[in-house]
JSON list of C-alpha atoms and ligand atoms in Angstrom, two decimals:
[
{"chain": "A", "resi": 1, "resn": "MET", "atom": "CA", "xyz": [41.77, 21.46, 16.58]},
{"chain": "A", "resi": 2, "resn": "ALA", "atom": "CA", "xyz": [43.54, 22.53, 13.27]},
{"chain": "A", "resi": 3, "resn": "SER", "atom": "CA", "xyz": [47.40, 22.58, 13.24]},
{"chain": "A", "resi": 4, "resn": "ASP", "atom": "CA", "xyz": [49.98, 24.77, 11.86]},
{"chain": "A", "resi": 5, "resn": "LEU", "atom": "CA", "xyz": [52.61, 22.08, 11.27]},
{"chain": "A", "resi": 6, "resn": "SER", "atom": "CA", "xyz": [54.29, 22.99, 7.66]},
{"chain": "A", "resi": 7, "resn": "HIS", "atom": "CA", "xyz": [57.05, 21.03, 6.31]},
{"chain": "A", "resi": 8, "resn": "PRO", "atom": "CA", "xyz": [56.43, 21.40, 2.59]},
{"chain": "A", "resi": 9, "resn": "VAL", "atom": "CA", "xyz": [59.61, 20.36, 1.20]},
{"chain": "A", "resi": 10, "resn": "PHE", "atom": "CA", "xyz": [60.32, 17.48, 3.84]},
{"chain": "A", "resi": 11, "resn": "ALA", "atom": "CA", "xyz": [56.71, 16.55, 2.96]},
{"chain": "A", "resi": 12, "resn": "ARG", "atom": "CA", "xyz": [57.18, 16.39, -0.79]},
{"chain": "A", "resi": 13, "resn": "PHE", "atom": "CA", "xyz": [60.67, 14.51, -0.13]},
{"chain": "A", "resi": 14, "resn": "PHE", "atom": "CA", "xyz": [59.37, 11.96, 2.47]},
{"chain": "A", "resi": 15, "resn": "THR", "atom": "CA", "xyz": [56.26, 11.14, 0.29]},
{"chain": "A", "resi": 16, "resn": "TRP", "atom": "CA", "xyz": [58.65, 10.18, -2.87]},
{"chain": "A", "resi": 17, "resn": "PHE", "atom": "CA", "xyz": [61.17, 8.47, -0.48]},
{"chain": "A", "resi": 18, "resn": "SER", "atom": "CA", "xyz": [58.48, 6.42, 1.47]},
{"chain": "A", "resi": 19, "resn": "GLN", "atom": "CA", "xyz": [57.37, 5.16, -1.89]},
{"chain": "A", "resi": 20, "resn": "LYS", "atom": "CA", "xyz": [60.69, 4.20, -2.92]},
{"chain": "A", "resi": 21, "resn": "MET", "atom": "CA", "xyz": [61.42, 2.40, 0.23]},
{"chain": "A", "resi": 22, "resn": "GLU", "atom": "CA", "xyz": [58.46, 0.59, 0.78]},
{"chain": "A", "resi": 23, "resn": "PRO", "atom": "CA", "xyz": [60.53, -2.74, -0.82]},
{"chain": "A", "resi": 24, "resn": "GLU", "atom": "CA", "xyz": [62.25, -2.85, 2.13]},
{"chain": "A", "resi": 25, "resn": "ILE", "atom": "CA", "xyz": [59.82, -0.78, 4.99]},
{"chain": "A", "resi": 26, "resn": "GLY", "atom": "CA", "xyz": [56.63, -2.64, 3.84]},
{"chain": "A", "resi": 27, "resn": "PRO", "atom": "CA", "xyz": [57.25, -5.83, 5.68]},
{"chain": "A", "resi": 28, "resn": "TYR", "atom": "CA", "xyz": [57.81, -3.99, 8.83]},
{"chain": "A", "resi": 29, "resn": "ARG", "atom": "CA", "xyz": [54.42, -1.59, 8.53]},
{"chain": "A", "resi": 30, "resn": "SER", "atom": "CA", "xyz": [52.79, -5.34, 7.79]},
{"chain": "A", "resi": 31, "resn": "LYS", "atom": "CA", "xyz": [53.93, -6.43, 11.44]},
{"chain": "A", "resi": 32, "resn": "LEU", "atom": "CA", "xyz": [53.07, -3.06, 12.85]},
{"chain": "A", "resi": 33, "resn": "VAL", "atom": "CA", "xyz": [49.30, -3.55, 12.16]},
{"chain": "A", "resi": 34, "resn": "ALA", "atom": "CA", "xyz": [48.97, -7.76, 12.36]},
{"chain": "A", "resi": 35, "resn": "GLY", "atom": "CA", "xyz": [46.49, -8.74, 14.16]},
{"chain": "A", "resi": 36, "resn": "LEU", "atom": "CA", "xyz": [44.76, -5.45, 14.74]},
{"chain": "A", "resi": 37, "resn": "SER", "atom": "CA", "xyz": [41.16, -5.25, 15.07]},
{"chain": "A", "resi": 38, "resn": "GLY", "atom": "CA", "xyz": [38.07, -2.60, 15.47]},
{"chain": "A", "resi": 39, "resn": "ARG", "atom": "CA", "xyz": [38.63, 1.02, 15.59]},
{"chain": "A", "resi": 40, "resn": "ILE", "atom": "CA", "xyz": [42.19, 2.32, 14.62]},
{"chain": "A", "resi": 41, "resn": "LEU", "atom": "CA", "xyz": [43.73, 5.57, 15.65]},
{"chain": "A", "resi": 42, "resn": "GLU", "atom": "CA", "xyz": [47.24, 6.52, 13.72]},
{"chain": "A", "resi": 43, "resn": "VAL", "atom": "CA", "xyz": [48.71, 9.24, 14.94]},
{"chain": "A", "resi": 44, "resn": "GLY", "atom": "CA", "xyz": [51.07, 11.09, 12.09]},
{"chain": "A", "resi": 45, "resn": "ALA", "atom": "CA", "xyz": [49.97, 9.16, 9.51]},
{"chain": "A", "resi": 46, "resn": "GLY", "atom": "CA", "xyz": [51.90, 11.08, 7.10]},
{"chain": "A", "resi": 47, "resn": "ASN", "atom": "CA", "xyz": [51.16, 10.24, 3.26]},
{"chain": "A", "resi": 48, "resn": "GLY", "atom": "CA", "xyz": [49.04, 7.28, 4.26]},
{"chain": "A", "resi": 49, "resn": "MET", "atom": "CA", "xyz": [51.80, 4.48, 3.75]},
{"chain": "A", "resi": 50, "resn": "ASN", "atom": "CA", "xyz": [50.30, 2.15, 6.28]},
{"chain": "A", "resi": 51, "resn": "PHE", "atom": "CA", "xyz": [46.80, 2.07, 5.10]},
{"chain": "A", "resi": 52, "resn": "ALA", "atom": "CA", "xyz": [47.32, -0.72, 2.73]},
{"chain": "A", "resi": 53, "resn": "HIS", "atom": "CA", "xyz": [48.82, -2.91, 5.43]},
{"chain": "A", "resi": 54, "resn": "TYR", "atom": "CA", "xyz": [45.57, -3.10, 7.59]},
{"chain": "A", "resi": 55, "resn": "GLY", "atom": "CA", "xyz": [43.84, -6.60, 7.25]},
{"chain": "A", "resi": 56, "resn": "LYS", "atom": "CA", "xyz": [39.80, -7.60, 7.28]},
{"chain": "A", "resi": 57, "resn": "ASP", "atom": "CA", "xyz": [39.41, -7.21, 11.21]},
{"chain": "A", "resi": 58, "resn": "VAL", "atom": "CA", "xyz": [40.07, -3.17, 11.42]},
{"chain": "A", "resi": 59, "resn": "THR", "atom": "CA", "xyz": [36.12, -1.68, 10.55]},
{"chain": "A", "resi": 60, "resn": "GLU", "atom": "CA", "xyz": [37.54, 1.78, 10.67]},
{"chain": "A", "resi": 61, "resn": "VAL", "atom": "CA", "xyz": [41.55, 3.72, 10.75]},
{"chain": "A", "resi": 62, "resn": "VAL", "atom": "CA", "xyz": [41.13, 7.55, 12.05]},
{"chain": "A", "resi": 63, "resn": "ALA", "atom": "CA", "xyz": [44.35, 8.92, 10.86]},
{"chain": "A", "resi": 64, "resn": "LEU", "atom": "CA", "xyz": [45.47, 11.88, 12.27]},
{"chain": "A", "resi": 65, "resn": "GLU", "atom": "CA", "xyz": [47.72, 14.03, 10.16]},
{"chain": "A", "resi": 66, "resn": "PRO", "atom": "CA", "xyz": [48.72, 18.07, 10.87]},
{"chain": "A", "resi": 67, "resn": "GLU", "atom": "CA", "xyz": [50.85, 18.75, 7.79]},
{"chain": "A", "resi": 68, "resn": "ALA", "atom": "CA", "xyz": [48.49, 19.76, 4.82]},
{"chain": "A", "resi": 69, "resn": "TYR", "atom": "CA", "xyz": [50.23, 18.57, 1.94]},
{"chain": "A", "resi": 70, "resn": "MET", "atom": "CA", "xyz": [50.88, 15.02, 3.89]},
{"chain": "A", "resi": 71, "resn": "ARG", "atom": "CA", "xyz": [47.07, 15.20, 4.61]},
{"chain": "A", "resi": 72, "resn": "GLU", "atom": "CA", "xyz": [46.30, 15.59, 0.84]},
{"chain": "A", "resi": 73, "resn": "LYS", "atom": "CA", "xyz": [48.39, 12.74, -0.08]},
{"chain": "A", "resi": 74, "resn": "ALA", "atom": "CA", "xyz": [46.88, 10.42, 3.00]},
{"chain": "A", "resi": 75, "resn": "THR", "atom": "CA", "xyz": [43.51, 11.06, 1.26]},
{"chain": "A", "resi": 76, "resn": "ASP", "atom": "CA", "xyz": [44.79, 9.81, -2.14]},
{"chain": "A", "resi": 77, "resn": "SER", "atom": "CA", "xyz": [46.20, 6.73, -0.39]},
{"chain": "A", "resi": 78, "resn": "ALA", "atom": "CA", "xyz": [42.85, 6.29, 1.51]},
{"chain": "A", "resi": 79, "resn": "ALA", "atom": "CA", "xyz": [40.75, 6.41, -1.43]},
{"chain": "A", "resi": 80, "resn": "ARG", "atom": "CA", "xyz": [42.62, 3.32, -3.16]},
{"chain": "A", "resi": 81, "resn": "VAL", "atom": "CA", "xyz": [42.24, 0.84, -0.20]},
{"chain": "A", "resi": 82, "resn": "ALA", "atom": "CA", "xyz": [39.56, -1.44, 1.49]},
{"chain": "A", "resi": 83, "resn": "PRO", "atom": "CA", "xyz": [39.00, -0.44, 5.32]},
{"chain": "A", "resi": 84, "resn": "LYS", "atom": "CA", "xyz": [37.31, 2.79, 6.28]},
{"chain": "A", "resi": 85, "resn": "ILE", "atom": "CA", "xyz": [39.86, 5.32, 6.61]},
{"chain": "A", "resi": 86, "resn": "THR", "atom": "CA", "xyz": [38.73, 8.98, 7.93]},
{"chain": "A", "resi": 87, "resn": "ILE", "atom": "CA", "xyz": [41.87, 11.75, 7.58]},
{"chain": "A", "resi": 88, "resn": "VAL", "atom": "CA", "xyz": [41.79, 14.11, 10.46]},
{"chain": "A", "resi": 89, "resn": "ASP", "atom": "CA", "xyz": [43.80, 17.75, 11.15]},
{"chain": "A", "resi": 90, "resn": "GLY", "atom": "CA", "xyz": [45.47, 17.40, 14.49]},
{"chain": "A", "resi": 91, "resn": "SER", "atom": "CA", "xyz": [47.98, 17.09, 16.88]},
{"chain": "A", "resi": 92, "resn": "ALA", "atom": "CA", "xyz": [48.84, 14.23, 18.69]},
{"chain": "A", "resi": 93, "resn": "THR", "atom": "CA", "xyz": [49.82, 16.10, 21.83]},
{"chain": "A", "resi": 94, "resn": "ALA", "atom": "CA", "xyz": [46.03, 17.17, 22.05]},
{"chain": "A", "resi": 95, "resn": "LEU", "atom": "CA", "xyz": [43.71, 14.22, 20.69]},
{"chain": "A", "resi": 96, "resn": "PRO", "atom": "CA", "xyz": [40.55, 15.83, 19.10]},
{"chain": "A", "resi": 97, "resn": "PHE", "atom": "CA", "xyz": [38.82, 12.50, 20.50]},
{"chain": "A", "resi": 98, "resn": "GLU", "atom": "CA", "xyz": [36.92, 11.44, 23.50]},
{"chain": "A", "resi": 99, "resn": "ASP", "atom": "CA", "xyz": [38.23, 9.20, 26.20]},
{"chain": "A", "resi": 100, "resn": "ASP", "atom": "CA", "xyz": [38.09, 5.39, 25.80]},
{"chain": "A", "resi": 101, "resn": "SER", "atom": "CA", "xyz": [37.24, 5.61, 21.99]},
{"chain": "A", "resi": 102, "resn": "PHE", "atom": "CA", "xyz": [39.88, 3.32, 20.32]},
{"chain": "A", "resi": 103, "resn": "ASP", "atom": "CA", "xyz": [40.79, -0.24, 20.56]},
{"chain": "A", "resi": 104, "resn": "HIS", "atom": "CA", "xyz": [44.48, 0.33, 18.90]},
{"chain": "A", "resi": 105, "resn": "VAL", "atom": "CA", "xyz": [46.62, 3.53, 18.72]},
{"chain": "A", "resi": 106, "resn": "VAL", "atom": "CA", "xyz": [49.53, 3.17, 15.86]},
{"chain": "A", "resi": 107, "resn": "ALA", "atom": "CA", "xyz": [52.52, 5.23, 15.97]},
{"chain": "A", "resi": 108, "resn": "CYS", "atom": "CA", "xyz": [54.88, 4.65, 13.17]},
{"chain": "A", "resi": 109, "resn": "MET", "atom": "CA", "xyz": [57.68, 6.88, 12.82]},
{"chain": "A", "resi": 110, "resn": "VAL", "atom": "CA", "xyz": [56.24, 9.51, 14.24]},
{"chain": "A", "resi": 111, "resn": "LEU", "atom": "CA", "xyz": [57.30, 9.74, 18.04]},
{"chain": "A", "resi": 112, "resn": "CYS", "atom": "CA", "xyz": [60.77, 10.85, 16.63]},
{"chain": "A", "resi": 113, "resn": "SER", "atom": "CA", "xyz": [59.00, 14.27, 15.38]},
{"chain": "A", "resi": 114, "resn": "ILE", "atom": "CA", "xyz": [55.89, 15.08, 17.46]},
{"chain": "A", "resi": 115, "resn": "ASP", "atom": "CA", "xyz": [57.36, 18.04, 19.50]},
{"chain": "A", "resi": 116, "resn": "ASP", "atom": "CA", "xyz": [56.10, 16.69, 22.88]},
{"chain": "A", "resi": 117, "resn": "PRO", "atom": "CA", "xyz": [56.27, 12.96, 22.74]},
{"chain": "A", "resi": 118, "resn": "GLU", "atom": "CA", "xyz": [55.33, 12.51, 26.35]},
{"chain": "A", "resi": 119, "resn": "ALA", "atom": "CA", "xyz": [51.93, 14.72, 25.57]},
{"chain": "A", "resi": 120, "resn": "ALA", "atom": "CA", "xyz": [51.34, 12.76, 22.85]},
{"chain": "A", "resi": 121, "resn": "LEU", "atom": "CA", "xyz": [51.92, 9.47, 25.28]},
{"chain": "A", "resi": 122, "resn": "GLN", "atom": "CA", "xyz": [49.74, 10.25, 27.58]},
{"chain": "A", "resi": 123, "resn": "GLU", "atom": "CA", "xyz": [46.75, 11.24, 24.83]},
{"chain": "A", "resi": 124, "resn": "ALA", "atom": "CA", "xyz": [47.22, 7.55, 23.25]},
{"chain": "A", "resi": 125, "resn": "ARG", "atom": "CA", "xyz": [46.90, 6.29, 26.65]},
{"chain": "A", "resi": 126, "resn": "ARG", "atom": "CA", "xyz": [43.90, 8.40, 27.51]},
{"chain": "A", "resi": 127, "resn": "VAL", "atom": "CA", "xyz": [42.01, 7.61, 24.21]},
{"chain": "A", "resi": 128, "resn": "LEU", "atom": "CA", "xyz": [42.54, 3.99, 24.33]},
{"chain": "A", "resi": 129, "resn": "LYS", "atom": "CA", "xyz": [39.79, 1.82, 25.28]},
{"chain": "A", "resi": 130, "resn": "PRO", "atom": "CA", "xyz": [40.05, -0.50, 28.53]},
{"chain": "A", "resi": 131, "resn": "GLY", "atom": "CA", "xyz": [42.18, -3.80, 27.07]},
{"chain": "A", "resi": 132, "resn": "GLY", "atom": "CA", "xyz": [43.63, -1.35, 24.07]},
{"chain": "A", "resi": 133, "resn": "GLN", "atom": "CA", "xyz": [47.09, -1.41, 22.94]},
{"chain": "A", "resi": 134, "resn": "LEU", "atom": "CA", "xyz": [49.62, 1.17, 21.18]},
{"chain": "A", "resi": 135, "resn": "SER", "atom": "CA", "xyz": [51.57, -0.62, 18.60]},
{"chain": "A", "resi": 136, "resn": "PHE", "atom": "CA", "xyz": [54.68, 1.32, 17.69]},
{"chain": "A", "resi": 137, "resn": "PHE", "atom": "CA", "xyz": [57.50, 1.23, 15.02]},
{"chain": "A", "resi": 138, "resn": "GLU", "atom": "CA", "xyz": [60.05, 4.12, 15.75]},
{"chain": "A", "resi": 139, "resn": "HIS", "atom": "CA", "xyz": [63.92, 4.75, 15.41]},
{"chain": "A", "resi": 140, "resn": "VAL", "atom": "CA", "xyz": [65.18, 4.99, 18.84]},
{"chain": "A", "resi": 141, "resn": "ARG", "atom": "CA", "xyz": [68.76, 6.22, 20.40]},
{"chain": "A", "resi": 142, "resn": "ALA", "atom": "CA", "xyz": [71.35, 3.59, 20.06]},
{"chain": "A", "resi": 143, "resn": "GLU", "atom": "CA", "xyz": [72.97, 1.58, 22.84]},
{"chain": "A", "resi": 144, "resn": "GLY", "atom": "CA", "xyz": [76.50, 2.51, 21.85]},
{"chain": "A", "resi": 145, "resn": "GLN", "atom": "CA", "xyz": [77.74, 5.48, 23.66]},
{"chain": "A", "resi": 146, "resn": "ALA", "atom": "CA", "xyz": [79.74, 6.83, 20.69]},
{"chain": "A", "resi": 147, "resn": "LYS", "atom": "CA", "xyz": [76.74, 6.41, 18.36]},
{"chain": "A", "resi": 148, "resn": "ALA", "atom": "CA", "xyz": [74.03, 8.02, 21.18]},
{"chain": "A", "resi": 149, "resn": "LYS", "atom": "CA", "xyz": [76.58, 11.11, 21.33]},
{"chain": "A", "resi": 150, "resn": "VAL", "atom": "CA", "xyz": [76.46, 11.73, 17.46]},
{"chain": "A", "resi": 151, "resn": "GLN", "atom": "CA", "xyz": [72.66, 11.21, 17.68]},
{"chain": "A", "resi": 152, "resn": "GLU", "atom": "CA", "xyz": [72.38, 13.86, 20.27]},
{"chain": "A", "resi": 153, "resn": "LEU", "atom": "CA", "xyz": [74.79, 16.27, 18.53]},
{"chain": "A", "resi": 154, "resn": "LEU", "atom": "CA", "xyz": [72.69, 15.83, 15.20]},
{"chain": "A", "resi": 155, "resn": "ASP", "atom": "CA", "xyz": [69.31, 16.93, 17.48]},
{"chain": "A", "resi": 156, "resn": "ASP", "atom": "CA", "xyz": [70.87, 19.27, 19.72]},
{"chain": "A", "resi": 157, "resn": "SER", "atom": "CA", "xyz": [72.50, 21.55, 16.74]},
{"chain": "A", "resi": 158, "resn": "ARG", "atom": "CA", "xyz": [68.94, 21.17, 15.01]},
{"chain": "A", "resi": 159, "resn": "ILE", "atom": "CA", "xyz": [70.80, 19.95, 11.91]},
{"chain": "A", "resi": 160, "resn": "TRP", "atom": "CA", "xyz": [69.19, 16.89, 11.69]},
{"chain": "A", "resi": 161, "resn": "PRO", "atom": "CA", "xyz": [65.37, 18.29, 12.70]},
{"chain": "A", "resi": 162, "resn": "TRP", "atom": "CA", "xyz": [65.74, 20.84, 10.26]},
{"chain": "A", "resi": 163, "resn": "VAL", "atom": "CA", "xyz": [66.71, 18.58, 7.55]},
{"chain": "A", "resi": 164, "resn": "ALA", "atom": "CA", "xyz": [64.07, 15.86, 8.56]},
{"chain": "A", "resi": 165, "resn": "GLY", "atom": "CA", "xyz": [60.87, 17.89, 9.43]},
{"chain": "A", "resi": 166, "resn": "GLY", "atom": "CA", "xyz": [61.45, 17.93, 13.26]},
{"chain": "A", "resi": 167, "resn": "CYS", "atom": "CA", "xyz": [62.69, 14.61, 13.28]},
{"chain": "A", "resi": 168, "resn": "HIS", "atom": "CA", "xyz": [65.01, 13.44, 16.60]},
{"chain": "A", "resi": 169, "resn": "CYS", "atom": "CA", "xyz": [67.13, 10.71, 16.18]},
{"chain": "A", "resi": 170, "resn": "SER", "atom": "CA", "xyz": [68.37, 10.57, 19.80]},
{"chain": "A", "resi": 171, "resn": "ARG", "atom": "CA", "xyz": [64.98, 9.80, 21.64]},
{"chain": "A", "resi": 172, "resn": "ASP", "atom": "CA", "xyz": [64.89, 6.49, 23.84]},
{"chain": "A", "resi": 173, "resn": "THR", "atom": "CA", "xyz": [61.16, 6.14, 23.10]},
{"chain": "A", "resi": 174, "resn": "VAL", "atom": "CA", "xyz": [60.70, 2.69, 24.63]},
{"chain": "A", "resi": 175, "resn": "ALA", "atom": "CA", "xyz": [61.53, 4.45, 28.01]},
{"chain": "A", "resi": 176, "resn": "SER", "atom": "CA", "xyz": [59.28, 7.39, 27.29]},
{"chain": "A", "resi": 177, "resn": "ILE", "atom": "CA", "xyz": [56.69, 4.60, 26.51]},
{"chain": "A", "resi": 178, "resn": "GLU", "atom": "CA", "xyz": [57.05, 3.08, 29.82]},
{"chain": "A", "resi": 179, "resn": "ALA", "atom": "CA", "xyz": [57.12, 6.32, 31.50]},
{"chain": "A", "resi": 180, "resn": "ALA", "atom": "CA", "xyz": [53.72, 7.62, 30.02]},
{"chain": "A", "resi": 181, "resn": "GLY", "atom": "CA", "xyz": [52.07, 4.59, 31.97]},
{"chain": "A", "resi": 182, "resn": "PHE", "atom": "CA", "xyz": [52.50, 1.80, 29.41]},
{"chain": "A", "resi": 183, "resn": "GLN", "atom": "CA", "xyz": [53.64, -1.47, 30.19]},
{"chain": "A", "resi": 184, "resn": "VAL", "atom": "CA", "xyz": [55.64, -2.59, 26.80]},
{"chain": "A", "resi": 185, "resn": "THR", "atom": "CA", "xyz": [54.50, -6.19, 26.27]},
{"chain": "A", "resi": 186, "resn": "GLN", "atom": "CA", "xyz": [56.65, -6.99, 23.23]},
{"chain": "A", "resi": 187, "resn": "VAL", "atom": "CA", "xyz": [59.49, -5.27, 21.42]},
{"chain": "A", "resi": 188, "resn": "SER", "atom": "CA", "xyz": [62.06, -6.39, 18.81]},
{"chain": "A", "resi": 189, "resn": "ASP", "atom": "CA", "xyz": [65.40, -4.31, 17.47]},
{"chain": "A", "resi": 190, "resn": "GLU", "atom": "CA", "xyz": [65.22, -4.08, 13.97]},
{"chain": "A", "resi": 191, "resn": "ALA", "atom": "CA", "xyz": [67.72, -2.45, 11.62]},
{"chain": "A", "resi": 192, "resn": "ILE", "atom": "CA", "xyz": [66.58, -0.59, 8.54]},
{"chain": "A", "resi": 193, "resn": "GLY", "atom": "CA", "xyz": [69.24, 0.57, 5.59]},
{"chain": "A", "resi": 194, "resn": "VAL", "atom": "CA", "xyz": [72.22, 1.06, 6.42]},
{"chain": "A", "resi": 195, "resn": "ASN", "atom": "CA", "xyz": [72.96, -0.46, 10.10]},
{"chain": "A", "resi": 196, "resn": "TRP", "atom": "CA", "xyz": [75.13, 2.19, 11.40]},
{"chain": "A", "resi": 197, "resn": "GLY", "atom": "CA", "xyz": [73.25, 5.17, 10.16]},
{"chain": "A", "resi": 198, "resn": "HIS", "atom": "CA", "xyz": [72.02, 7.74, 12.75]},
{"chain": "A", "resi": 199, "resn": "THR", "atom": "CA", "xyz": [68.55, 6.68, 12.46]},
{"chain": "A", "resi": 200, "resn": "ASN", "atom": "CA", "xyz": [68.94, 2.98, 13.22]},
{"chain": "A", "resi": 201, "resn": "PRO", "atom": "CA", "xyz": [68.27, 1.24, 15.49]},
{"chain": "A", "resi": 202, "resn": "HIS", "atom": "CA", "xyz": [64.42, 0.65, 15.15]},
{"chain": "A", "resi": 203, "resn": "VAL", "atom": "CA", "xyz": [62.31, -1.04, 17.65]},
{"chain": "A", "resi": 204, "resn": "LEU", "atom": "CA", "xyz": [58.75, -2.69, 16.62]},
{"chain": "A", "resi": 205, "resn": "GLY", "atom": "CA", "xyz": [56.39, -3.59, 19.04]},
{"chain": "A", "resi": 206, "resn": "CYS", "atom": "CA", "xyz": [53.42, -3.06, 21.28]},
{"chain": "A", "resi": 207, "resn": "ALA", "atom": "CA", "xyz": [52.30, -1.51, 24.60]},
{"chain": "A", "resi": 208, "resn": "SER", "atom": "CA", "xyz": [49.26, -1.62, 27.23]},
{"chain": "A", "resi": 209, "resn": "PRO", "atom": "CA", "xyz": [48.49, 0.93, 29.62]},
{"chain": "A", "resi": 210, "resn": "HIS", "atom": "CA", "xyz": [49.24, 0.15, 33.30]},
{"chain": "A", "resi": 211, "resn": "THR", "atom": "CA", "xyz": [45.59, -0.42, 34.83]},
{"chain": "A", "resi": 212, "resn": "SER", "atom": "CA", "xyz": [46.77, 1.34, 37.75]},
{"chain": "A", "resi": 213, "resn": "ALA", "atom": "CA", "xyz": [48.40, 4.32, 35.83]},
{"chain": "B", "resi": 1, "resn": "SAM", "atom": "C1", "xyz": [58.69, 10.44, 8.97]},
{"chain": "B", "resi": 1, "resn": "SAM", "atom": "S1", "xyz": [57.14, 11.02, 9.10]},
{"chain": "B", "resi": 1, "resn": "SAM", "atom": "C2", "xyz": [56.19, 9.19, 9.30]},
{"chain": "B", "resi": 1, "resn": "SAM", "atom": "C3", "xyz": [54.88, 9.26, 8.56]},
{"chain": "B", "resi": 1, "resn": "SAM", "atom": "C4", "xyz": [54.05, 8.13, 8.59]},
{"chain": "B", "resi": 1, "resn": "SAM", "atom": "N1", "xyz": [53.62, 7.66, 10.31]},
{"chain": "B", "resi": 1, "resn": "SAM", "atom": "C5", "xyz": [54.83, 6.68, 8.05]},
{"chain": "B", "resi": 1, "resn": "SAM", "atom": "O1", "xyz": [55.03, 5.52, 8.65]},
{"chain": "B", "resi": 1, "resn": "SAM", "atom": "O2", "xyz": [55.06, 7.05, 7.08]},
{"chain": "B", "resi": 1, "resn": "SAM", "atom": "C6", "xyz": [56.64, 11.57, 10.28]},
{"chain": "B", "resi": 1, "resn": "SAM", "atom": "C7", "xyz": [55.01, 12.42, 10.54]},
{"chain": "B", "resi": 1, "resn": "SAM", "atom": "O3", "xyz": [54.81, 12.93, 11.89]},
{"chain": "B", "resi": 1, "resn": "SAM", "atom": "C8", "xyz": [53.86, 13.76, 12.15]},
{"chain": "B", "resi": 1, "resn": "SAM", "atom": "N2", "xyz": [53.68, 14.75, 13.09]},
{"chain": "B", "resi": 1, "resn": "SAM", "atom": "C9", "xyz": [54.77, 15.53, 13.33]},
{"chain": "B", "resi": 1, "resn": "SAM", "atom": "N3", "xyz": [54.54, 16.37, 14.54]},
{"chain": "B", "resi": 1, "resn": "SAM", "atom": "C10", "xyz": [53.03, 16.03, 14.78]},
{"chain": "B", "resi": 1, "resn": "SAM", "atom": "C11", "xyz": [52.35, 15.92, 15.72]},
{"chain": "B", "resi": 1, "resn": "SAM", "atom": "N4", "xyz": [52.60, 16.79, 16.41]},
{"chain": "B", "resi": 1, "resn": "SAM", "atom": "N5", "xyz": [51.16, 15.06, 15.74]},
{"chain": "B", "resi": 1, "resn": "SAM", "atom": "C12", "xyz": [50.66, 14.15, 14.72]},
{"chain": "B", "resi": 1, "resn": "SAM", "atom": "N6", "xyz": [51.92, 14.28, 13.48]},
{"chain": "B", "resi": 1, "resn": "SAM", "atom": "C13", "xyz": [52.90, 14.89, 13.56]},
{"chain": "B", "resi": 1, "resn": "SAM", "atom": "C14", "xyz": [54.36, 14.53, 10.50]},
{"chain": "B", "resi": 1, "resn": "SAM", "atom": "O4", "xyz": [53.58, 15.53, 9.90]},
{"chain": "B", "resi": 1, "resn": "SAM", "atom": "C15", "xyz": [54.75, 13.47, 9.51]},
{"chain": "B", "resi": 1, "resn": "SAM", "atom": "O5", "xyz": [53.80, 12.92, 8.67]}
]
């Protein structure tokens, strides 16, 4: 299914900014995909900054990206790396893939931006093979009430989503992952850039679908 998401200004800014931030964010990207193997679905792959981090046990990466400029840049990135990478247009909320078709789903700084993250997580669960895992690296709602309130104001006023291509900074993404029928098997809190910034903390981890869910 083709998507109509268009954030031309943000897409160009993010492409520049993600490259500038690679010395700092790259090690987290490496940790996110470390040890993954087989057929991977990366949702909202952006301009493809994770591609160079996939290891030799990855046989194929299917990179879903709904934004046209991002997709173009992801295609350029895919041409520069070893693993086989297929770029696909579409939304994480309605994945154009069969049930049980991927060994891992990777979500990197994307559950903040997807309009319906709950639907995306249900879809991730649907396409994972039995025994498959969701790997995530996301910025999330702060634990402190004052900062969480600021994050909520930025989201509810639509200021932050407008500035940042639909991003939200107050989402409790680990709770959403659990509510979608995953068991979080590993998670760590990380801070990127300015610790007190509204897009911290980050969480890095993985989750497995509950077999009974
Ligand atoms: C902040 S960027 C992160 C890009 C990339 N994952 C990375 O780590 O650099 C957020 C991405 O989510 C994508 N996105 C937004 N809504 C989406 C949706 N419904 N399905 C899939 N991707 C989506 C955007 O187009 C954008 O590429």
